[in-house]
Short mmCIF file of C-alpha atoms in Angstrom, two decimals:
data_model
loop_
_atom_site.label_atom_id
_atom_site.label_comp_id
_atom_site.label_asym_id
_atom_site.label_seq_id
_atom_site.Cartn_x
_atom_site.Cartn_y
_atom_site.Cartn_z
CA ASP S 26 60.95 -47.66 -92.80
CA ALA S 27 59.27 -49.70 -95.51
CA GLY S 28 61.80 -51.01 -98.00
CA ILE S 29 64.79 -51.22 -95.71
CA THR S 30 65.18 -53.45 -92.68
CA GLN S 31 68.06 -54.02 -90.32
CA SER S 32 68.64 -57.10 -88.21
CA PRO S 33 69.04 -57.64 -85.40
CA ARG S 34 67.53 -54.54 -83.77
CA HIS S 35 69.46 -55.12 -80.57
CA LYS S 36 72.48 -57.22 -79.78
CA VAL S 37 74.77 -57.71 -76.81
CA THR S 38 78.02 -59.47 -77.49
CA GLU S 39 81.30 -60.13 -75.75
CA THR S 40 84.62 -58.54 -76.54
CA GLY S 41 86.54 -60.51 -79.13
CA THR S 42 83.58 -62.23 -80.74
CA PRO S 43 82.62 -61.73 -84.38
CA VAL S 44 79.37 -59.94 -85.13
CA THR S 45 77.48 -59.51 -88.38
CA LEU S 46 74.75 -56.94 -88.91
CA ARG S 47 72.43 -57.24 -91.86
CA CYS S 48 70.77 -54.61 -94.00
CA HIS S 49 68.09 -55.74 -96.43
CA GLN S 50 66.35 -53.54 -98.99
CA THR S 51 63.47 -54.16 -101.34
CA GLU S 52 63.88 -50.91 -103.31
CA ASN S 53 66.51 -52.20 -105.75
CA HIS S 54 68.66 -49.17 -104.93
CA ARG S 55 72.23 -49.26 -106.12
CA TYR S 56 73.90 -47.44 -103.22
CA MET S 57 74.01 -48.72 -99.66
CA TYR S 58 75.80 -47.30 -96.62
CA TRP S 59 76.64 -48.21 -93.06
CA TYR S 60 76.84 -45.44 -90.46
CA ARG S 61 77.38 -45.44 -86.72
CA GLN S 62 75.88 -42.89 -84.39
CA ASP S 63 77.66 -41.90 -81.21
CA PRO S 64 77.08 -39.01 -78.79
CA GLY S 65 79.17 -36.01 -79.75
CA HIS S 66 80.03 -37.48 -83.14
CA GLY S 67 76.78 -37.54 -85.04
CA LEU S 68 76.61 -40.03 -87.88
CA ARG S 69 79.88 -41.31 -89.26
CA LEU S 70 80.27 -43.37 -92.42
CA ILE S 71 81.84 -46.79 -91.95
CA HIS S 72 81.62 -48.36 -95.40
CA TYR S 73 79.50 -47.95 -98.47
CA SER S 74 78.64 -49.87 -101.60
CA TYR S 75 77.93 -48.65 -105.10
CA GLY S 76 76.94 -52.00 -106.51
CA VAL S 77 77.20 -55.74 -106.05
CA LYS S 78 80.73 -56.60 -104.92
CA ASP S 79 81.71 -52.90 -105.14
CA THR S 80 82.48 -51.43 -101.73
CA ASP S 81 84.66 -48.70 -100.31
CA LYS S 82 85.79 -47.36 -96.97
CA GLY S 83 84.29 -44.45 -95.09
CA GLU S 84 85.61 -42.27 -92.28
CA VAL S 85 85.73 -44.93 -89.55
CA SER S 86 86.30 -48.25 -91.31
CA ASP S 87 88.99 -49.72 -89.04
CA GLY S 88 87.77 -52.93 -87.41
CA TYR S 89 84.89 -53.35 -89.85
CA SER S 90 84.39 -55.21 -93.09
CA VAL S 91 81.45 -55.37 -95.46
CA SER S 92 80.11 -57.59 -98.18
CA ARG S 93 77.48 -57.17 -100.84
CA SER S 94 76.84 -60.32 -102.85
CA LYS S 95 73.29 -59.32 -103.83
CA THR S 96 71.72 -55.96 -104.59
CA GLU S 97 69.34 -56.29 -101.65
CA ASP S 98 71.77 -57.24 -98.88
CA PHE S 99 74.65 -55.33 -97.33
CA LEU S 100 76.40 -57.00 -94.42
CA LEU S 101 78.59 -55.29 -91.84
CA THR S 102 81.00 -57.52 -89.91
CA LEU S 103 82.97 -56.76 -86.79
CA GLU S 104 85.67 -59.42 -86.95
CA SER S 105 86.55 -59.12 -83.27
CA ALA S 106 84.24 -56.79 -81.41
CA THR S 107 85.68 -54.20 -79.02
CA SER S 108 83.96 -51.99 -76.46
CA SER S 109 84.67 -48.94 -78.66
CA GLN S 110 82.32 -50.47 -81.22
CA THR S 111 79.38 -50.17 -78.87
CA SER S 112 77.12 -47.91 -80.88
CA VAL S 113 73.92 -47.58 -82.86
CA TYR S 114 74.42 -48.69 -86.43
CA PHE S 115 72.32 -47.39 -89.29
CA CYS S 116 72.07 -48.67 -92.81
CA ALA S 117 71.00 -46.29 -95.58
CA ILE S 118 70.11 -46.66 -99.24
CA SER S 119 69.85 -44.33 -102.22
CA ASP S 120 68.92 -44.77 -105.84
CA VAL S 121 71.20 -42.14 -107.32
CA ARG S 122 74.44 -40.86 -105.94
CA GLY S 123 73.00 -39.28 -102.83
CA SER S 124 70.89 -36.67 -104.58
CA GLY S 125 67.77 -36.14 -102.52
CA GLY S 126 69.25 -37.91 -99.57
CA TYR S 127 69.24 -41.38 -98.16
CA THR S 128 66.56 -43.60 -96.70
CA PHE S 129 67.72 -44.94 -93.36
CA GLY S 130 66.82 -48.13 -91.59
CA SER S 131 65.66 -48.15 -87.99
CA GLY S 132 69.07 -49.00 -86.62
CA THR S 133 70.80 -51.75 -84.66
CA ARG S 134 71.87 -51.05 -81.11
CA LEU S 135 75.04 -53.03 -80.45
CA THR S 136 76.57 -53.37 -77.00
CA VAL S 137 79.98 -54.97 -76.60
CA VAL S 138 80.68 -56.04 -73.03
CA ASP U 30 88.61 -32.77 -88.00
CA GLN U 31 84.91 -31.96 -88.02
CA GLN U 32 84.02 -30.71 -91.49
CA VAL U 33 80.37 -30.16 -90.59
CA LYS U 34 79.61 -28.59 -87.23
CA GLN U 35 76.45 -28.04 -85.29
CA ASN U 36 77.61 -26.01 -82.34
CA SER U 37 74.36 -26.07 -80.40
CA PRO U 38 73.75 -29.52 -78.90
CA SER U 39 70.27 -28.53 -77.80
CA LEU U 40 67.60 -25.90 -78.29
CA SER U 41 64.28 -25.24 -76.57
CA VAL U 42 61.54 -23.23 -78.23
CA GLN U 43 57.98 -22.36 -77.30
CA GLU U 44 55.23 -23.85 -79.44
CA GLY U 45 54.23 -21.49 -82.24
CA ARG U 46 57.54 -19.64 -82.26
CA ILE U 47 60.37 -19.97 -84.75
CA SER U 48 63.09 -22.59 -84.33
CA ILE U 49 66.45 -21.83 -85.92
CA LEU U 50 69.02 -24.58 -86.17
CA ASN U 51 72.49 -23.73 -87.39
CA CYS U 52 75.19 -25.64 -89.23
CA ASP U 53 78.68 -24.61 -90.32
CA TYR U 54 81.00 -26.35 -92.72
CA THR U 55 84.66 -25.96 -93.56
CA ASN U 56 85.08 -27.73 -96.89
CA SER U 57 84.59 -25.28 -99.76
CA MET U 58 83.98 -28.22 -102.12
CA PHE U 59 80.65 -28.99 -100.43
CA ASP U 60 77.84 -27.95 -102.74
CA TYR U 61 74.80 -29.95 -101.66
CA PHE U 62 73.28 -29.95 -98.20
CA LEU U 63 70.58 -31.88 -96.40
CA TRP U 64 68.72 -31.73 -93.14
CA TYR U 65 67.52 -34.88 -91.40
CA LYS U 66 65.21 -35.32 -88.47
CA LYS U 67 65.57 -38.19 -86.02
CA TYR U 68 63.17 -39.45 -83.39
CA PRO U 69 64.36 -41.80 -80.63
CA ALA U 70 64.69 -45.45 -81.67
CA GLU U 71 64.12 -44.57 -85.31
CA GLY U 72 66.37 -43.91 -88.26
CA PRO U 73 66.91 -40.37 -89.52
CA THR U 74 64.39 -39.16 -92.08
CA PHE U 75 65.12 -36.73 -94.87
CA LEU U 76 63.63 -33.29 -94.29
CA ILE U 77 64.86 -30.76 -96.83
CA SER U 78 67.81 -30.12 -99.12
CA ILE U 79 69.54 -27.22 -100.78
CA SER U 80 72.00 -26.92 -103.63
CA SER U 81 74.74 -24.31 -103.62
CA ILE U 82 73.17 -22.66 -106.66
CA LYS U 83 70.38 -21.50 -104.34
CA ASP U 84 70.41 -19.54 -101.13
CA LYS U 85 66.98 -20.61 -99.92
CA ASN U 86 64.65 -23.56 -100.18
CA GLU U 87 61.21 -23.86 -98.65
CA ASP U 88 58.96 -26.79 -97.92
CA GLY U 89 55.91 -25.95 -95.87
CA ARG U 90 56.98 -24.90 -92.38
CA PHE U 91 60.61 -25.69 -93.12
CA THR U 92 63.04 -23.31 -94.83
CA VAL U 93 66.75 -23.83 -95.29
CA PHE U 94 69.05 -20.87 -95.90
CA LEU U 95 72.55 -21.16 -97.32
CA ASN U 96 75.26 -18.53 -96.96
CA LYS U 97 78.12 -19.79 -99.09
CA SER U 98 80.53 -17.02 -98.25
CA ALA U 99 80.14 -17.75 -94.54
CA LYS U 100 79.95 -21.52 -95.10
CA HIS U 101 76.82 -21.54 -93.01
CA LEU U 102 73.35 -22.96 -93.34
CA SER U 103 70.35 -22.75 -91.12
CA LEU U 104 67.02 -24.51 -90.82
CA HIS U 105 64.00 -22.44 -89.85
CA ILE U 106 60.84 -24.08 -88.57
CA VAL U 107 57.83 -21.80 -88.43
CA PRO U 108 55.63 -22.26 -86.49
CA SER U 109 57.25 -24.84 -84.25
CA GLN U 110 55.08 -27.70 -83.05
CA PRO U 111 55.59 -30.24 -80.23
CA GLY U 112 55.89 -32.98 -82.89
CA ASP U 113 59.00 -31.22 -84.20
CA SER U 114 60.85 -32.24 -81.03
CA ALA U 115 63.66 -34.44 -82.35
CA VAL U 116 67.36 -34.43 -83.15
CA TYR U 117 68.23 -32.59 -86.35
CA PHE U 118 71.32 -33.40 -88.38
CA CYS U 119 72.74 -31.38 -91.21
CA ALA U 120 74.80 -33.15 -93.86
CA ALA U 121 76.98 -31.98 -96.71
CA THR U 122 78.58 -33.45 -99.78
CA ALA U 123 80.67 -32.52 -102.80
CA THR U 124 78.75 -33.60 -105.89
CA SER U 125 81.91 -33.55 -107.96
CA GLY U 126 83.46 -36.19 -105.72
CA THR U 127 82.29 -39.49 -104.33
CA TYR U 128 78.99 -38.00 -103.14
CA LYS U 129 79.48 -39.26 -99.60
CA TYR U 130 77.65 -37.22 -97.03
CA ILE U 131 79.38 -35.85 -93.96
CA PHE U 132 77.01 -35.35 -91.05
CA GLY U 133 77.08 -32.87 -88.21
CA THR U 134 76.81 -33.91 -84.57
CA GLY U 135 73.14 -33.01 -84.32
CA THR U 136 70.99 -30.53 -82.40
CA ARG U 137 68.26 -31.74 -80.09
CA LEU U 138 65.19 -29.53 -80.47
CA LYS U 139 62.56 -29.46 -77.79
CA VAL U 140 59.34 -27.62 -78.56
CA LEU U 141 57.50 -26.71 -75.39
CA ALA U 142 53.71 -26.79 -75.38
#
């Protein structure tokens, strides 16, 4: 979607390696989120940010860290990737606290082998 | 503990007929609800929302109904079109809290031409 881009779109990595996914927005929205989508689980919140350097944990934050040094960028890092982190990762943004919903990026498909 | 449940993983409907997608929630603090639509290889897109002060909200072919006493909401699509074939997620949040959305597991709708 225009205004929010995720990179890379696809990545294959080996178990134990670090991985960083990037979410970039041009909407100047305050709130940014990282979700993962898995069959049978829907979308689950990993971490979210409510401003530069302000982040908090979601439902499934173990094994993940995030950073937000600029309004436009929200990075998700897997310090040591595991096969259970094979998933599709979505970034989302919102201008107010979720009212009216989020705008999602197109997703990053991550495979950990 | 699934706070938002979509018990039908899939649904098939004939073109022109009504599609009804259901969602149940357990947390009585939830007071704002969304429906998202997701096509393959794309991010979810916001479809329609409803606040707990209402029991119905309409937007064109899409109507969401909320039954607070039953903790149940449903999305009606009338008439259904082949382009409506997608995965639909419901999401809920408590606006008095952190405003994080909890998503259901999704229902795959197939509209048959």
